[in-house]
GROMACS .gro file of C-alpha atoms in nm:
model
  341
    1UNK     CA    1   5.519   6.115   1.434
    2UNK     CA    2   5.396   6.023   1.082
    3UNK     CA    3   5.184   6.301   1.094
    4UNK     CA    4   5.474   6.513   1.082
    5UNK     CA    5   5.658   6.367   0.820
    6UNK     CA    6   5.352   6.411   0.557
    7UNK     CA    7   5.331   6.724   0.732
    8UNK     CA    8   5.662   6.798   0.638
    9UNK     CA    9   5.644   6.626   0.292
   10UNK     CA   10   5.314   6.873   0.219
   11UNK     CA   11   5.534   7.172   0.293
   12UNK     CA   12   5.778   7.093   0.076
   13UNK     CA   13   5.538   7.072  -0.223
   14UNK     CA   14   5.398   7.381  -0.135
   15UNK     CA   15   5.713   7.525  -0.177
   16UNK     CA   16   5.785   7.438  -0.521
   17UNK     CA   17   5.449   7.647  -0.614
   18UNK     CA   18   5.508   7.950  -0.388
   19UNK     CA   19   5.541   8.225  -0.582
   20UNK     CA   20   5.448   8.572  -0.423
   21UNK     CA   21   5.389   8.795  -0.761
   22UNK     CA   22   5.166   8.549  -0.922
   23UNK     CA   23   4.981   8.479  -0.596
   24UNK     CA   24   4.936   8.827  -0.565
   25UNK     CA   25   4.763   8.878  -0.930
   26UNK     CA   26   4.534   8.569  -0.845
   27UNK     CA   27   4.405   8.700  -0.494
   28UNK     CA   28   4.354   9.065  -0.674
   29UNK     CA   29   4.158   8.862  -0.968
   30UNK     CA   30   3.964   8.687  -0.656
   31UNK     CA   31   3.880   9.012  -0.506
   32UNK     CA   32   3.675   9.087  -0.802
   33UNK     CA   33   3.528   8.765  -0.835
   34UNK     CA   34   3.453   8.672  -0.525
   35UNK     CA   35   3.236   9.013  -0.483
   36UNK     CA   36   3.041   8.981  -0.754
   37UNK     CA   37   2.937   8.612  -0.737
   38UNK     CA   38   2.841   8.704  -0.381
   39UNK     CA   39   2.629   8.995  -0.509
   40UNK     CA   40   2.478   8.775  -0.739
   41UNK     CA   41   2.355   8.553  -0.544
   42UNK     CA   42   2.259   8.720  -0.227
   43UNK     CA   43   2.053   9.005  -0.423
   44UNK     CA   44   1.918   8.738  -0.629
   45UNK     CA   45   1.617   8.607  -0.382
   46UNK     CA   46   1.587   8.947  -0.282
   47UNK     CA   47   1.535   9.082  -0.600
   48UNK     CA   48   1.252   8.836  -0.693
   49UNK     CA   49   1.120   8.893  -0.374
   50UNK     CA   50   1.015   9.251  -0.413
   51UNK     CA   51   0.901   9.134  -0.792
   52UNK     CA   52   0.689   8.867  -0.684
   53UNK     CA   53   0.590   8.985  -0.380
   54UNK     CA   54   0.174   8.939  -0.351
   55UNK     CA   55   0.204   8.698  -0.630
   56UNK     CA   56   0.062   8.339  -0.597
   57UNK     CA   57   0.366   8.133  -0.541
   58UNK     CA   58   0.555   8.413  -0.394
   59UNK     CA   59   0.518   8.204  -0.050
   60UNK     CA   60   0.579   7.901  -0.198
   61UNK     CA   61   0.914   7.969  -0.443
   62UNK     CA   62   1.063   8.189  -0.115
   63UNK     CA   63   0.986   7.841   0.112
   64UNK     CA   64   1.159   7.597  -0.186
   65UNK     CA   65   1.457   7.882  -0.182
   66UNK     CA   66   1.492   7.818   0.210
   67UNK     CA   67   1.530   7.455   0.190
   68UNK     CA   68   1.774   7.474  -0.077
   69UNK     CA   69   1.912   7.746   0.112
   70UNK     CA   70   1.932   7.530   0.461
   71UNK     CA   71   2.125   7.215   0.271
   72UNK     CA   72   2.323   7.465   0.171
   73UNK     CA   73   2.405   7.548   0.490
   74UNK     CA   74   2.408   7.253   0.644
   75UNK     CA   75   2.677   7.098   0.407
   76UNK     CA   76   2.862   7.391   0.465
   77UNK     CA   77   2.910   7.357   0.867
   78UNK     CA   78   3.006   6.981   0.838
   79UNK     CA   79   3.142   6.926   0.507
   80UNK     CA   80   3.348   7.261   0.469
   81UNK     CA   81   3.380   7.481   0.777
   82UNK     CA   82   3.405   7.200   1.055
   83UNK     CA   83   3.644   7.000   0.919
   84UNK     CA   84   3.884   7.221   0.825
   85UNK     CA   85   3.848   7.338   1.213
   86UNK     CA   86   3.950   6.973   1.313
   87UNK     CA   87   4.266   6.950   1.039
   88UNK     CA   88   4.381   7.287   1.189
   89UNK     CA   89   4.456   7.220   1.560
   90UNK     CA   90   4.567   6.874   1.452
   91UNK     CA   91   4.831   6.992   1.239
   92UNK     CA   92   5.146   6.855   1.405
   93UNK     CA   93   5.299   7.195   1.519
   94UNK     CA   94   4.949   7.243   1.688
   95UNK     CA   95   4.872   6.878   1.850
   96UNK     CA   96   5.233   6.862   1.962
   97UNK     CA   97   5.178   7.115   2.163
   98UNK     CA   98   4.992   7.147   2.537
   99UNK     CA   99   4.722   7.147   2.559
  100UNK     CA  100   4.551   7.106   2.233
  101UNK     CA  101   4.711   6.720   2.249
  102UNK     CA  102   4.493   6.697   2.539
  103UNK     CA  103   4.166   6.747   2.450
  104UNK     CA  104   3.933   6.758   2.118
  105UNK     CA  105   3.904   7.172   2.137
  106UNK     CA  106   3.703   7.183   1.761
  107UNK     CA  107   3.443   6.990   1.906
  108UNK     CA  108   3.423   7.157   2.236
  109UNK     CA  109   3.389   7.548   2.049
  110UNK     CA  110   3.163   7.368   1.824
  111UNK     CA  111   2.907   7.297   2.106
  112UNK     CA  112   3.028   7.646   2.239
  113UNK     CA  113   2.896   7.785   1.918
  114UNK     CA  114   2.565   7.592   1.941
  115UNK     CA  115   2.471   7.645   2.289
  116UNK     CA  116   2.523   8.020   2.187
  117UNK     CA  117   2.313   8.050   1.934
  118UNK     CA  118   2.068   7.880   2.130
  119UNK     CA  119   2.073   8.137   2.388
  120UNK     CA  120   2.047   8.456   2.168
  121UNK     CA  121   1.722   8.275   2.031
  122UNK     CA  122   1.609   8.235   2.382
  123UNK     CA  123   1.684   8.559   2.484
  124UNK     CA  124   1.481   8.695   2.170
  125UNK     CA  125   1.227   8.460   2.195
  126UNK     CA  126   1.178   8.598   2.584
  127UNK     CA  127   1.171   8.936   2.477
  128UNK     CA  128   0.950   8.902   2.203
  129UNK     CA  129   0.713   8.726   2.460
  130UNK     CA  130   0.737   8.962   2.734
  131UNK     CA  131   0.745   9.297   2.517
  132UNK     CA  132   0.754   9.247   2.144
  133UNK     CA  133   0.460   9.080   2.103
  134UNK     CA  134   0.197   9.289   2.275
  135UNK     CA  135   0.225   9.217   2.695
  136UNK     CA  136   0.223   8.910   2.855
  137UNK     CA  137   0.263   8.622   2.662
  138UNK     CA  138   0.347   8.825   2.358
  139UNK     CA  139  -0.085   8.844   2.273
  140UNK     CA  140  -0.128   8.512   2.220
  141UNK     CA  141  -0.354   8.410   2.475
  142UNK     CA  142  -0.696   8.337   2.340
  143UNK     CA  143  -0.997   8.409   2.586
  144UNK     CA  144  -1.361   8.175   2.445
  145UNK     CA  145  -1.675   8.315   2.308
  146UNK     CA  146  -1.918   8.490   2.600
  147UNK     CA  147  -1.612   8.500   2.881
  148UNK     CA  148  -1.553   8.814   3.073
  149UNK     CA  149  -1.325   9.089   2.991
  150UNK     CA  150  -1.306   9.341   3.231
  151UNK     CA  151  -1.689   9.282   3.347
  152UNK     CA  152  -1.841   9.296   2.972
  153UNK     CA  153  -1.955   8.963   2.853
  154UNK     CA  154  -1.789   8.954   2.477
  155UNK     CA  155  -1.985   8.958   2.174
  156UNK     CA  156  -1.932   8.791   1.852
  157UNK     CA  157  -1.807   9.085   1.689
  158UNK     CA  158  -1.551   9.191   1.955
  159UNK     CA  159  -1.435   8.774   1.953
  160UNK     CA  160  -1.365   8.866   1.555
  161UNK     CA  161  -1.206   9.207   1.630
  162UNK     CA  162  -0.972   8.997   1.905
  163UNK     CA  163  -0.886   8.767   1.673
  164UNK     CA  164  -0.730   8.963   1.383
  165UNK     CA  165  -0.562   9.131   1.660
  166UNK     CA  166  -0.423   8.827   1.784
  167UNK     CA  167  -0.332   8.674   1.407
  168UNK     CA  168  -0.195   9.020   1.379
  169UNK     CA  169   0.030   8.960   1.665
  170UNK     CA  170   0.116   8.609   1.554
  171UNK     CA  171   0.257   8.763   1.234
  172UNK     CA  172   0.463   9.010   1.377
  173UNK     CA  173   0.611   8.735   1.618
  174UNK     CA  174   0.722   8.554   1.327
  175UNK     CA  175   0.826   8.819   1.170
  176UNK     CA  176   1.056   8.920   1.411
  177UNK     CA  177   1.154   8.528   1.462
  178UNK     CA  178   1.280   8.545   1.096
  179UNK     CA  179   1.464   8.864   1.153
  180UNK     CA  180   1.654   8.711   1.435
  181UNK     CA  181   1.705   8.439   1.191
  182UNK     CA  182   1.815   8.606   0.931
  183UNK     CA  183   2.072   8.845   1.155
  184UNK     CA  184   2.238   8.554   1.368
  185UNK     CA  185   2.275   8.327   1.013
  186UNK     CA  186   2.484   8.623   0.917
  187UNK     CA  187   2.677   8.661   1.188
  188UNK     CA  188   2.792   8.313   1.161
  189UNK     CA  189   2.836   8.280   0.771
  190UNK     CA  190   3.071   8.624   0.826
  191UNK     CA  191   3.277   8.417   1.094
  192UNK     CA  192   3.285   8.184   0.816
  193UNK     CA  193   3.398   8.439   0.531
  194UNK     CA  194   3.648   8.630   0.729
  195UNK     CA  195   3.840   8.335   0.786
  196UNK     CA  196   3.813   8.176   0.405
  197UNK     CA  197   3.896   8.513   0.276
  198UNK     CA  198   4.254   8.617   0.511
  199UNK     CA  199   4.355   8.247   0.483
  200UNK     CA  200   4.332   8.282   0.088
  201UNK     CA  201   4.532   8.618   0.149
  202UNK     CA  202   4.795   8.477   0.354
  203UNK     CA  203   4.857   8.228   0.130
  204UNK     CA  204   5.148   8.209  -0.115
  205UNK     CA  205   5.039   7.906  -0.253
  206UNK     CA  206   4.941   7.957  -0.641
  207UNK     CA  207   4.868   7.589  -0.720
  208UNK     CA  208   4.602   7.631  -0.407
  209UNK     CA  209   4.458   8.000  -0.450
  210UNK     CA  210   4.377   7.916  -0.892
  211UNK     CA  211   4.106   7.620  -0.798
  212UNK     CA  212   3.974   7.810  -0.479
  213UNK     CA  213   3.868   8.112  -0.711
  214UNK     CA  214   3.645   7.952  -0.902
  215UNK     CA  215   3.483   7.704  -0.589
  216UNK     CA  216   3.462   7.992  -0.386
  217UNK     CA  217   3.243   8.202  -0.622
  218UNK     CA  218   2.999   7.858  -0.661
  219UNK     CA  219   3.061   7.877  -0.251
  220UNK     CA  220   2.951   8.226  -0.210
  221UNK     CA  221   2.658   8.232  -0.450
  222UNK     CA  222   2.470   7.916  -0.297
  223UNK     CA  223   2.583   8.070   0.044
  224UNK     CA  224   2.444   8.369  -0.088
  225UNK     CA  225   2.084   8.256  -0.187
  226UNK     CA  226   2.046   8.046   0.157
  227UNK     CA  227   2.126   8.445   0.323
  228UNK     CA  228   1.912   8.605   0.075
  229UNK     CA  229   1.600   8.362   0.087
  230UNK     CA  230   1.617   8.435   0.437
  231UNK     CA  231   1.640   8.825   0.420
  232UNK     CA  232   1.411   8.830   0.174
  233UNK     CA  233   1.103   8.676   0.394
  234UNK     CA  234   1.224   8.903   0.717
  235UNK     CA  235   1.037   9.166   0.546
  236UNK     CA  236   1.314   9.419   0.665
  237UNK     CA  237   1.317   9.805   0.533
  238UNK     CA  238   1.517   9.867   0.235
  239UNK     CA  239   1.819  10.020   0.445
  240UNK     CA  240   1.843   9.706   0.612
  241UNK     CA  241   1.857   9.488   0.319
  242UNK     CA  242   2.045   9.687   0.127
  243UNK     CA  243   2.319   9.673   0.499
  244UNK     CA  244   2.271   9.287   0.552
  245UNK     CA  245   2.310   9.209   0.167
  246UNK     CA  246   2.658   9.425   0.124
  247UNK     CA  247   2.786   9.278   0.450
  248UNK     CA  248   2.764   8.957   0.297
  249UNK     CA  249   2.920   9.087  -0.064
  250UNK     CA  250   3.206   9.247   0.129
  251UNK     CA  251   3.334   9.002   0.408
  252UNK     CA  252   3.486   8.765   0.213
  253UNK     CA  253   3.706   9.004  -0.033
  254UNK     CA  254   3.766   9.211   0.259
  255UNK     CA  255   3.907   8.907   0.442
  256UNK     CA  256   4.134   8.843   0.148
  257UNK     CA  257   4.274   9.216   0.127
  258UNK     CA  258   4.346   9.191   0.538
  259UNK     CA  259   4.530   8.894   0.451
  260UNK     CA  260   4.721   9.037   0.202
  261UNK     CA  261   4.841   9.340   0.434
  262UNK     CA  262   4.889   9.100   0.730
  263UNK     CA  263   5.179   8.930   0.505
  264UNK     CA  264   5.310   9.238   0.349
  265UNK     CA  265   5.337   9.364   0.723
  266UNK     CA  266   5.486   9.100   0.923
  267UNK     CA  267   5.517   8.830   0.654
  268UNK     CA  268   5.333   8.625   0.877
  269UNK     CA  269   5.233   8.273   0.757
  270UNK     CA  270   4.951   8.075   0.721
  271UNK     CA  271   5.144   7.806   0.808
  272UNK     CA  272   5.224   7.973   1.148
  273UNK     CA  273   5.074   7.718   1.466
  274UNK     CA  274   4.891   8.068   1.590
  275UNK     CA  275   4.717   8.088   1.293
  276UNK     CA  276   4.643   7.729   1.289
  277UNK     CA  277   4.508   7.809   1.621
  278UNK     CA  278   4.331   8.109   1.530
  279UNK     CA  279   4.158   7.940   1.212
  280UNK     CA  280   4.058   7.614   1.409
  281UNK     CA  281   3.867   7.805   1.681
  282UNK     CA  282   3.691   8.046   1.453
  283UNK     CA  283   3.600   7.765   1.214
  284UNK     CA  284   3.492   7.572   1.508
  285UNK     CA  285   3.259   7.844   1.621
  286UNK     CA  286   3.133   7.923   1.325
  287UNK     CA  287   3.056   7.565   1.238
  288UNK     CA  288   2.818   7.522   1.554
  289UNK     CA  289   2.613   7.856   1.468
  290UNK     CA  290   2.547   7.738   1.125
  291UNK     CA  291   2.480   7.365   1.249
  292UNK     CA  292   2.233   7.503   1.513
  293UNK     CA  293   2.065   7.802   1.256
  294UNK     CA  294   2.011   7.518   0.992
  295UNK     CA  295   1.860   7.218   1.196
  296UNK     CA  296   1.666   7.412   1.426
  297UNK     CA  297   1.546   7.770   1.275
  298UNK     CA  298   1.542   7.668   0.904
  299UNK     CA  299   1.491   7.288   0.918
  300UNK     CA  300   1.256   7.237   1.170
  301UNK     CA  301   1.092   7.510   1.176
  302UNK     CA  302   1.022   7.519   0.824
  303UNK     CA  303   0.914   7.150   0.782
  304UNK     CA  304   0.710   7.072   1.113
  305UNK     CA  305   0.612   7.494   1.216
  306UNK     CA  306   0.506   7.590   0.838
  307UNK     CA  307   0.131   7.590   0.781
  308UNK     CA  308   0.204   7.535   0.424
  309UNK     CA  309   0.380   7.223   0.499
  310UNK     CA  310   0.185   7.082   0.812
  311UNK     CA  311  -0.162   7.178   0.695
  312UNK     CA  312  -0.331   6.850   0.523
  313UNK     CA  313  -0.427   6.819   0.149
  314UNK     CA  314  -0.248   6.698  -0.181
  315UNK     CA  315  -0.135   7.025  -0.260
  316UNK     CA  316   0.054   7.072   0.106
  317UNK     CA  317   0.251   6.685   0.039
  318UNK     CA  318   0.360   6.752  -0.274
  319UNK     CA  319   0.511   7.061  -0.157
  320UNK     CA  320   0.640   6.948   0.146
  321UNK     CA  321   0.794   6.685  -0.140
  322UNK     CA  322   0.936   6.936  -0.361
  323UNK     CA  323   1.101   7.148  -0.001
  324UNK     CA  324   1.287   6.802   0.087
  325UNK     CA  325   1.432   6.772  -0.267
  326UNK     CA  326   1.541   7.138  -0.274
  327UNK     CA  327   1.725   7.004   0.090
  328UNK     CA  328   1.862   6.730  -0.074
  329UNK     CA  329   1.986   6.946  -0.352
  330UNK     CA  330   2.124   7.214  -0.141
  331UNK     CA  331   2.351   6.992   0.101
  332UNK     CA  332   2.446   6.796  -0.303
  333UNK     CA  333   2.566   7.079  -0.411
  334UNK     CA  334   2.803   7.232  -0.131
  335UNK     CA  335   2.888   6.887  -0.071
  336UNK     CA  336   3.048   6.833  -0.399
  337UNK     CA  337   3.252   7.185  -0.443
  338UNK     CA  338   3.457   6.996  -0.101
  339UNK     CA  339   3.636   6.787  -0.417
  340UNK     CA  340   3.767   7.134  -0.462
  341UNK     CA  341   3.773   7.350  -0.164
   0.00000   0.00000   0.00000
């Protein structure tokens, strides 16, 4: 019952800074903002990339970017998006109401968003074995010097021929393992942005919307290298980039816009229990496709799958040093802008 009360106490301080012109001139002025921060930084890795590319610590800056990137990440599935998932359905006009009293939902379509994202890597990943990566066992399967193949004892040469083909086909696997990557990160930083963006349109609120401009373009531009580290090493063609990248750029402003007309149509509030609902389950969602991207296709398989990081020698620690700080860094960073959105 207390829970309503403040509930009730917050709403009444919102009212007192309600005001729908000057809301309206802030969300227009975040629009702008918003797009160009998220320009900024998701061209930025991409931009170096095709600089740098073939240069020395090309490998090396992109690998320090994706660390950074994956705190970034990270921090923003528990800190931001998760979170606000759980404060949503257990607003008081939500958990009063059956069933979402009855059971913890945000976990449950947090899981829900996991366990997906687990199963489009499988399903790639069983493609990519069975047809992307050259037959059976996508070419990996490595035959010793002087066996049989198809009734010809192999020579050296042909073992050396076999191989590149095989290293060949190892590169194009991970190639396309970054793509996937790199696509299904997207899809659930867009989740993300859709709903930031029409709840900042819905809103009336201009003591809430003046702070959220300026930590949502520090938001979108760390949010925005973690994407763009990521695109850049897919090694996609130029149309895709240039698709993937404006996506990004777009979502969030668009969201805000769709919010705007949303209210202008029906006057419906952000307040409203459905769009409590509606936020809380696509936060929730969200939340678990960025948890399982950043622990298991950036995390892991960057710090115990990465022959620059698992191969032995000085030169390998100190960079497998230098990609735990940028981690540290990256979750620091999104962590703190949560003082402020």
């Amino acid at each position: 019952m207390s829970t309503c009360v403040t509930g009730t106490e917050a709403a009444l301080r919102a009212a007192a800074c309600r005001d729908g012109d000057v809301a309206t001139h802030l969300k227009l002025i975040a629009v702008l903002v918003i797009f160009l921060t998220s320009v900024l930084g998701v061209w930025g890795p991409v931009l170096l990339a095709r600089y740098f590319h073939g240069k020395p610590l090309y490998d090396k800056a992109i690998l320090v970017i994706k660390c950074f990137a994956a705190g970034v990440i990270l921090s923003t599935s528990l800190v931001h998006v998760l979170p606000e998932a759980f404060e949503a359905l257990a607003d008081c006009q939500v958990s009063s109401r059956h069933p979402w009293r009855d059971f913890p939902f945000a976990g449950l379509v947090t899981i829900i968003g996991a366990i997906t994202a687990l199963l489009v890597d499988l399903t790639a990943s069983e493609h990519m074995g069975h047809g992307g990566g050259g037959g059976g066992g996508g070419g990996m399967e490595y035959m010793p010097v002087g066996k049989a193949v198809g009734g010809i004892e192999m020579k050296e040469g042909k073992f050396g021929a076999d191989l590149e083909i095989q290293e060949n086909s190892e590169e194009e696997i991970v190639k396309m393992k970054q793509r996937l990557v790199s696509q299904v990160l997207e899809i659930g930083i867009i989740f993300h942005s859709v709903i930031i963006g029409v709840t900042m349109g819905m809103s009336q609120n201009k003591c809430t919307i003046r702070p959220l401009i300026a930590a949502l373009s520090f938001h979108q531009i760390f949010e925005g290298l973690g994407l763009g580290g990521c695109i850049a090493q897919a090694g996609f063609k130029a149309g895709t980039v240039v698709y993937m990248c404006l996506m990004f750029a777009v979502t969030t402003p668009l969201g805000i816009v769709l919010g705007m007309v949303i209210f202008s149509l029906t006057g419906y509030d952000d307040q409203n229990p459905n769009a409590l609902i509606m936020e809380g389950l696509l936060g929730s969602l969200s939340s678990g496709i960025l948890i399982y991207m950043a622990l298991v296709d950036l995390i892991a398989l960057d710090f115990f799958h990465n022959k620059m990081l698992t191969s032995p020698g000085e030169s390998s620690s100190r960079l497998k040093k230098l990609c735990f700080v940028a981690l540290v860094l990256g979750s620091a960073s999104m962590s703190l802008l949560a003082l402020w959105a």
